[in-house]
Coordinates of C-alpha atoms in Angstrom, one line a residue:
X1 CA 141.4 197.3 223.8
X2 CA 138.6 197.1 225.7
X3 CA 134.9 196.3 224.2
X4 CA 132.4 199.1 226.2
X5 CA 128.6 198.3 226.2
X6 CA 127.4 199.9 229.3
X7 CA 127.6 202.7 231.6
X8 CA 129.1 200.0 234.2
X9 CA 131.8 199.1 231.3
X10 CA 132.8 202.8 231.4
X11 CA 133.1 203.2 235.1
X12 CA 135.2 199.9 235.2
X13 CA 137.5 201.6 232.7
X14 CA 141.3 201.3 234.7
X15 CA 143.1 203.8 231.4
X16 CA 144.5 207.0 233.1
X17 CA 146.6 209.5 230.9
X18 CA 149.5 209.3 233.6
X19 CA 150.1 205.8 232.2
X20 CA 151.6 207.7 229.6
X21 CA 155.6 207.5 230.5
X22 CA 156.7 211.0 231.0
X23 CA 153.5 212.7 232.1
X24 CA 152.3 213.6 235.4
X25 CA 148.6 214.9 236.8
X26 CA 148.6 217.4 239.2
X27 CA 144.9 219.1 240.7
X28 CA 143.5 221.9 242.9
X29 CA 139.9 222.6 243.6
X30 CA 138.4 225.1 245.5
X31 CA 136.9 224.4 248.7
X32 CA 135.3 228.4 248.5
X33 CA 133.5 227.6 245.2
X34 CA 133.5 225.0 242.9
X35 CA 136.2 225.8 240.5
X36 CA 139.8 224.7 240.1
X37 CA 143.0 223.5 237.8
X38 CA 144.2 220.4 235.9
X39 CA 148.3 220.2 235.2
X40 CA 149.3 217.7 233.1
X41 CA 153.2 218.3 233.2
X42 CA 155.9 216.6 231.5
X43 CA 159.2 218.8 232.6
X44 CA 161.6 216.3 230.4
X45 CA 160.1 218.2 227.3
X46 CA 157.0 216.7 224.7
X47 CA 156.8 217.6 221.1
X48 CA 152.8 219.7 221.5
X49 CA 149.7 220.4 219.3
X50 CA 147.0 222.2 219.2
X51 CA 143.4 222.6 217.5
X52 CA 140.7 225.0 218.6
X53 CA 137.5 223.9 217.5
X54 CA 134.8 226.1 219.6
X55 CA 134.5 229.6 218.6
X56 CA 135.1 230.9 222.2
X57 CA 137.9 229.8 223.2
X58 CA 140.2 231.3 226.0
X59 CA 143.8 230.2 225.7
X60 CA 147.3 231.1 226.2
X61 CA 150.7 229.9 224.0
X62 CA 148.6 228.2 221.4
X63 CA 151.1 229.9 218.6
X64 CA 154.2 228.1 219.8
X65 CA 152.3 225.1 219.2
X66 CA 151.6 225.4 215.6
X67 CA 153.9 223.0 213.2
X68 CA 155.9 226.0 211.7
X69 CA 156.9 227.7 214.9
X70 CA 160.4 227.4 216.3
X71 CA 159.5 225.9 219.5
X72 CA 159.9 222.3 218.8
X73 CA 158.9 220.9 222.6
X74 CA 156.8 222.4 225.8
X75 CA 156.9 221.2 229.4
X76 CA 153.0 221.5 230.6
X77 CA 149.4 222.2 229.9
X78 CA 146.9 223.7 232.2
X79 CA 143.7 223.6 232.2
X80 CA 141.2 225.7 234.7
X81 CA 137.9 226.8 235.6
X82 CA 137.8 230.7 235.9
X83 CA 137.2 231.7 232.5
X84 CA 140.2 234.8 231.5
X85 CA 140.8 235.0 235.1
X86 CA 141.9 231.3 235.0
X87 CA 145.0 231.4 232.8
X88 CA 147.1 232.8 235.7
X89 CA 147.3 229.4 236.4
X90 CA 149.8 228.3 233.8
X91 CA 152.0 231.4 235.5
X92 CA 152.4 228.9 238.8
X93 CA 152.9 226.2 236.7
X94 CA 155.8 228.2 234.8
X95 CA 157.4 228.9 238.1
X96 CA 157.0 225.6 239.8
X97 CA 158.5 223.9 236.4
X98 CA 161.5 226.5 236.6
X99 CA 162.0 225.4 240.4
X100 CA 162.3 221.7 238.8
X101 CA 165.0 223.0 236.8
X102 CA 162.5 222.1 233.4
X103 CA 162.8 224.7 230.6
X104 CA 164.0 225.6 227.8
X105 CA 167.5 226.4 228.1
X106 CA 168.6 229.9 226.9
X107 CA 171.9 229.8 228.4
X108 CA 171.1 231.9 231.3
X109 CA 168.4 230.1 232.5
X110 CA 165.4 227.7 231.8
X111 CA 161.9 229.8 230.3
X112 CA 159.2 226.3 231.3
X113 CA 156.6 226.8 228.7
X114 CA 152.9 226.0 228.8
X115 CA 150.3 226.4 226.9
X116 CA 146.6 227.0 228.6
X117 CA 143.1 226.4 228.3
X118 CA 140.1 227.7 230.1
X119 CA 136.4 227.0 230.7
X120 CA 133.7 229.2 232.0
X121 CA 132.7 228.1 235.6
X122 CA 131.7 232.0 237.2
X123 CA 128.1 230.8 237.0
X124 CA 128.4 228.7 240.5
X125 CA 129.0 230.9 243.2
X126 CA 130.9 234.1 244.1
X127 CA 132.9 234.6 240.6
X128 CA 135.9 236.6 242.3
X129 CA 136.8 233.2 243.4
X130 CA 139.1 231.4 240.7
X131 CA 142.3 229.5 239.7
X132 CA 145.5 232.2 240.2
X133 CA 148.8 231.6 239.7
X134 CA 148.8 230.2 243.7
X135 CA 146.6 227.7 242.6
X136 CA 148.1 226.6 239.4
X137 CA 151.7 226.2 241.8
X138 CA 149.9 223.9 243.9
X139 CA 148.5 221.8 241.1
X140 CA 152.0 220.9 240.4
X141 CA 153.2 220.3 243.6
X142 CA 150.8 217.5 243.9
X143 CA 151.4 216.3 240.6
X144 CA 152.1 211.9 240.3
X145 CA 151.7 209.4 238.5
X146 CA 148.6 207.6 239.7
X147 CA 145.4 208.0 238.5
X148 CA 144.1 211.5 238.6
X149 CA 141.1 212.0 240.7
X150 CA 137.9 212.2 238.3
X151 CA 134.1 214.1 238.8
X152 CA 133.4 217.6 240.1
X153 CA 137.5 218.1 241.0
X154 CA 140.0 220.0 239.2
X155 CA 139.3 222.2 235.9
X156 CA 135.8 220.2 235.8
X157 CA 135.1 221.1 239.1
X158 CA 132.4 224.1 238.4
X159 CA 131.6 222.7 234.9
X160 CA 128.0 222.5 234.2
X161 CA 126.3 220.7 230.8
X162 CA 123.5 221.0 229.0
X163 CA 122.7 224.8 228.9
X164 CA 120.9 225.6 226.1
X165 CA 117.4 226.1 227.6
X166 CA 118.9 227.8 230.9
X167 CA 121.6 227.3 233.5
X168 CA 118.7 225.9 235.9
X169 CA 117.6 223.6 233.6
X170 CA 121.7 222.0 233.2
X171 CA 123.3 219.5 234.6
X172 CA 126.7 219.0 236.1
X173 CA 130.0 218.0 234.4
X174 CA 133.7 217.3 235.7
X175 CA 136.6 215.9 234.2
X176 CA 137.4 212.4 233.3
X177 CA 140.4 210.5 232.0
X178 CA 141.0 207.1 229.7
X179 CA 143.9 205.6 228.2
X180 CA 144.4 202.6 226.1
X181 CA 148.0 200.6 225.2
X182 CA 148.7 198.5 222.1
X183 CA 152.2 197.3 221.3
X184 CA 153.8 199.0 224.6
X185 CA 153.2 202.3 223.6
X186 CA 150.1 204.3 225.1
X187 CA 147.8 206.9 224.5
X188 CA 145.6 208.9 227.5
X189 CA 143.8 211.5 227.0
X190 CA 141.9 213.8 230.3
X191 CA 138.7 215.8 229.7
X192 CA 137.1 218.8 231.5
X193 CA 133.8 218.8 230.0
X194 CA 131.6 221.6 230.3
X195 CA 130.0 221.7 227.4
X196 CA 126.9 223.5 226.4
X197 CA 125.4 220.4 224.4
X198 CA 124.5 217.0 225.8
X199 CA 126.7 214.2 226.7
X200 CA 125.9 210.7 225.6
X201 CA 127.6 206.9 225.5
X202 CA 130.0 207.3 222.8
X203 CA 129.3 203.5 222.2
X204 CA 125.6 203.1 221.9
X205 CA 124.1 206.3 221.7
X206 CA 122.5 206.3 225.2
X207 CA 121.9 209.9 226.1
X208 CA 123.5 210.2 229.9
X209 CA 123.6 213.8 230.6
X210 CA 122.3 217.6 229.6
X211 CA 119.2 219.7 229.7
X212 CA 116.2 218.8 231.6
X213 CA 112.8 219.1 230.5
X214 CA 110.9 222.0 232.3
X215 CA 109.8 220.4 235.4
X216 CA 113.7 218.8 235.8
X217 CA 112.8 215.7 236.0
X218 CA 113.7 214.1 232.5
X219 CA 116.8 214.7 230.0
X220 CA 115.0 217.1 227.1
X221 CA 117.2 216.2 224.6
X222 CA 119.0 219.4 222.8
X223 CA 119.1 217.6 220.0
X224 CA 115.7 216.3 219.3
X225 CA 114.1 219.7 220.9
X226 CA 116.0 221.9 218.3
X227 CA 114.8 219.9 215.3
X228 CA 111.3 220.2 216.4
X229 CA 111.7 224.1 216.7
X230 CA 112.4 224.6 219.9
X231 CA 113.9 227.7 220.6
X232 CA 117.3 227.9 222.7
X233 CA 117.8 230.5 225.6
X234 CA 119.9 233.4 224.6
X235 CA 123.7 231.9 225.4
X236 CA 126.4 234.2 226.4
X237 CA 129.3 233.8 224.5
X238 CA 131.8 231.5 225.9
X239 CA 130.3 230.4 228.8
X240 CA 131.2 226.8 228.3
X241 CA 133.6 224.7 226.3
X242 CA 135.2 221.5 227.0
X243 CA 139.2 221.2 226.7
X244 CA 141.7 218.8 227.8
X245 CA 145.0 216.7 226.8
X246 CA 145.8 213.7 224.8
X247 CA 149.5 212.4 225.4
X248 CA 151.0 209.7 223.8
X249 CA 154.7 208.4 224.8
X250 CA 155.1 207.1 221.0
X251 CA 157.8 209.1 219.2
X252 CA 156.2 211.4 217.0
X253 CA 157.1 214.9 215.0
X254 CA 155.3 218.3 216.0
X255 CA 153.0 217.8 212.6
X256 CA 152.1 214.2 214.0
X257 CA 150.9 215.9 217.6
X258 CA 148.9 219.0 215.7
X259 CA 147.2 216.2 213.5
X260 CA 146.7 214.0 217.3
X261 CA 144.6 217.5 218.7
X262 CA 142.5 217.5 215.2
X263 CA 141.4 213.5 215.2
X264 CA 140.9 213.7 218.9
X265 CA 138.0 216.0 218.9
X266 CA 136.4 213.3 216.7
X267 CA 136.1 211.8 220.6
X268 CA 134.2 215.2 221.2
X269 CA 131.8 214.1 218.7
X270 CA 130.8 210.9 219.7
X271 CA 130.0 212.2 223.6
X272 CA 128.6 215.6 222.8
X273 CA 126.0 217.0 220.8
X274 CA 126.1 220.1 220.1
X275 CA 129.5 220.1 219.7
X276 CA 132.1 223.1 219.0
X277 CA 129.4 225.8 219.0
X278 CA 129.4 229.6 219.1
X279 CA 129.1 229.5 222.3
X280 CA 131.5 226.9 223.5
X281 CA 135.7 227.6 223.2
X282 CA 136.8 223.5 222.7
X283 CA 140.1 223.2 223.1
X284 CA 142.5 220.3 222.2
X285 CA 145.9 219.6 223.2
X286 CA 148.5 216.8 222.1
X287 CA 151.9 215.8 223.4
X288 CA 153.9 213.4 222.4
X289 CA 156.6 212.6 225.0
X290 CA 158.7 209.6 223.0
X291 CA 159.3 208.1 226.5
X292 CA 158.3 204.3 224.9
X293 CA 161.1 205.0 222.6
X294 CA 158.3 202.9 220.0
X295 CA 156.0 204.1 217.2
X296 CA 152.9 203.4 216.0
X297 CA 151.4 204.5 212.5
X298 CA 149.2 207.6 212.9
X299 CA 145.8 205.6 211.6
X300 CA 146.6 203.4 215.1
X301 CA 147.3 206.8 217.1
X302 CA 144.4 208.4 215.8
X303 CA 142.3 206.0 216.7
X304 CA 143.6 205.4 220.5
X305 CA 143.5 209.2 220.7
X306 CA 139.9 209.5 219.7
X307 CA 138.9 206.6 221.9
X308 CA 140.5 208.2 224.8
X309 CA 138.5 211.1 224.4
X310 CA 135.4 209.7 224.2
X311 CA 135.7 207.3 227.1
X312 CA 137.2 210.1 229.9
X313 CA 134.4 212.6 228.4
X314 CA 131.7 210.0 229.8
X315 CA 134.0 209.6 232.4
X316 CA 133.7 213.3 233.4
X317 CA 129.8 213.0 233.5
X318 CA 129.5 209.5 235.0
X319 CA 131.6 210.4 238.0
X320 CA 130.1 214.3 238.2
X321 CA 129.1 215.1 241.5
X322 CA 125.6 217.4 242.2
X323 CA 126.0 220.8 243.3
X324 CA 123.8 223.1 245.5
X325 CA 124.7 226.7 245.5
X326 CA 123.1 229.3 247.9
X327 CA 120.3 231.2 245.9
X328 CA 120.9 229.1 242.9
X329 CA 119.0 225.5 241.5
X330 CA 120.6 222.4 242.3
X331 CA 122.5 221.2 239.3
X332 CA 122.1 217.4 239.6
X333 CA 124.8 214.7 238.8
X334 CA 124.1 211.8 236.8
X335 CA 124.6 209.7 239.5
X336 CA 121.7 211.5 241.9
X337 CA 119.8 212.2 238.6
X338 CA 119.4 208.7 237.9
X339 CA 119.2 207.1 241.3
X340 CA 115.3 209.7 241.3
X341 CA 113.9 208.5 238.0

């Protein structure tokens, strides 16, 4: 694995979750506003869990996910900007998986399933604009195998961080993917964060990423501002969350890829503070493709999973692009951010 002590050690990062035998990336953004949707698709079938951490959360087919369901395998996740509005997406994906002939079979035909996640992104721009069905269809038709384009693109491509004392005072977020291989099997993981707390270095603590002081021109620090007693804005419910994947091509059951979602929000922890809060709907997914035809024990999967999420969550912030909006602040990247202090 590799040893990360910089901001330069993340960026040099090569992991992508398509490394992951079985899974392919697929991504539309929205040249009319910044929004979009992230397919990660795996039409030979993956054993899928679940875990919902943030108490907002706006998903589809999570159910079928859970270890006691029927349903033993699903064919796709999406993830989109859009908030409610943005889980047409997975209905594009449904159709363009069915046109693959993926599905599962119910003698007369093949019913693709997958499950959804959404984050709130109507804050940038004109909010009839989001991720339909249309745009979920062409996420898939661009879907591959190489490494999935990182930044403002995608589900993270209106995702903003670091809202707590006021949208103008945020900063922007995107969507990032890691993966990491021991013993021939792998595990990736990709990350929309638009979380409502800061981002930081997993690795040493570095805050990268969040609210700005009043004047914008430093990082506030949630964190240290709300244990001195300063008071957040008033936050509308939902209007952030971080979701994404982790995929594995180890052969695992359905209870193995529920327990992968749990541990991999302990990656959510490390990058993010506050994490899983009223206001935010994180969402986790895990498949488990068995394409490596290996297995690792669950200790080593949990910790690859974990990893993987921390490292494409930093990703997502590192490679963030700044956003200007007519009538609206410019939400600054940490690249531009930086490069003026």
């Amino acid at each position: 694995m590799t040893s990360f002590s910089s901001v330069q050690d993340l960026l040099d990062h090569q992991g992508h979750i398509a490394r992951v035998k079985g899974i392919r990336v697929g991504q539309f953004t929205n040249a009319r506003r910044p929004t979009g949707c992230t397919a990660v698709l795996c039409a030979e079938g993956a054993v899928g869990g679940v875990d919902v951490r943030g108490s907002a959360p706006g998903t589809r087919e999570t159910d079928l996910l859970h270890p006691s369901n029927l349903v033993q395998e699903v064919h796709g996740i999406m993830l989109a900007g859009g908030s409610a509005w943005g889980l047409d997406a997975a209905t594009g994906a449904v159709r363009w998986l069915e046109e693959q002939g993926a599905g599962l079979n119910i003698g007369v035909g093949r019913i693709p399933l997958v499950p959804a996640a959404v984050l709130f992104d109507v804050m940038l721009g004109d909010m009839r604009i989001r991720p339909d069905a249309t745009a979920g269809f062409v996420a898939c038709q661009s879907s591959h195998t190489n490494r999935p384009a990182e930044g403002s693109v995608g589900a993270g491509a209106g995702a903003v961080v670091g809202k707590i004392f006021g949208h103008e005072r945020a900063m922007k977020g995107g969507i990032g993917t890691a993966s990491f291989t021991v013993d021939g099997v792998t595990v990736g993981a990709i990350i929309a964060c638009n979380a409502l707390g800061d981002v930081f270095n997993p690795f040493n603590g570095e805050l990268m990423a969040g609210a700005r002081s009043a004047d914008g021109q430093q990082l506030r620090s949630t964190r240290d501002a709300l244990l001195a007693g300063e008071e957040p804005r008033p936050i509308l419910a939902g209007s952030n969350t971080t979701i994404g994947v982790v995929a594995t091509d180890a052969i695992i059951t359905k209870a193995q890829a529920h327990r992968l979602a749990v541990v991999a929000h302990d990656g959510l922890a490390r990058s993010i503070n506050p994490v899983h809060t009223m206001s935010d709907g994180d969402s986790l997914f895990a498949l488990g493709t068995g394409q490596s035809s290996k297995s690792l024990g669950m200790m080593t999967l949990s910790t690859l999973a974990a990893e993987a999420v921390a490292v494409a969550t930093a990703r997502a912030i590192l490679l963030a692009q700044s956003v200007q909006i007519a009538g609206q602040a410019t939400l600054p990247s940490y690249q531009d951010f930086n490069a003026k202090n």
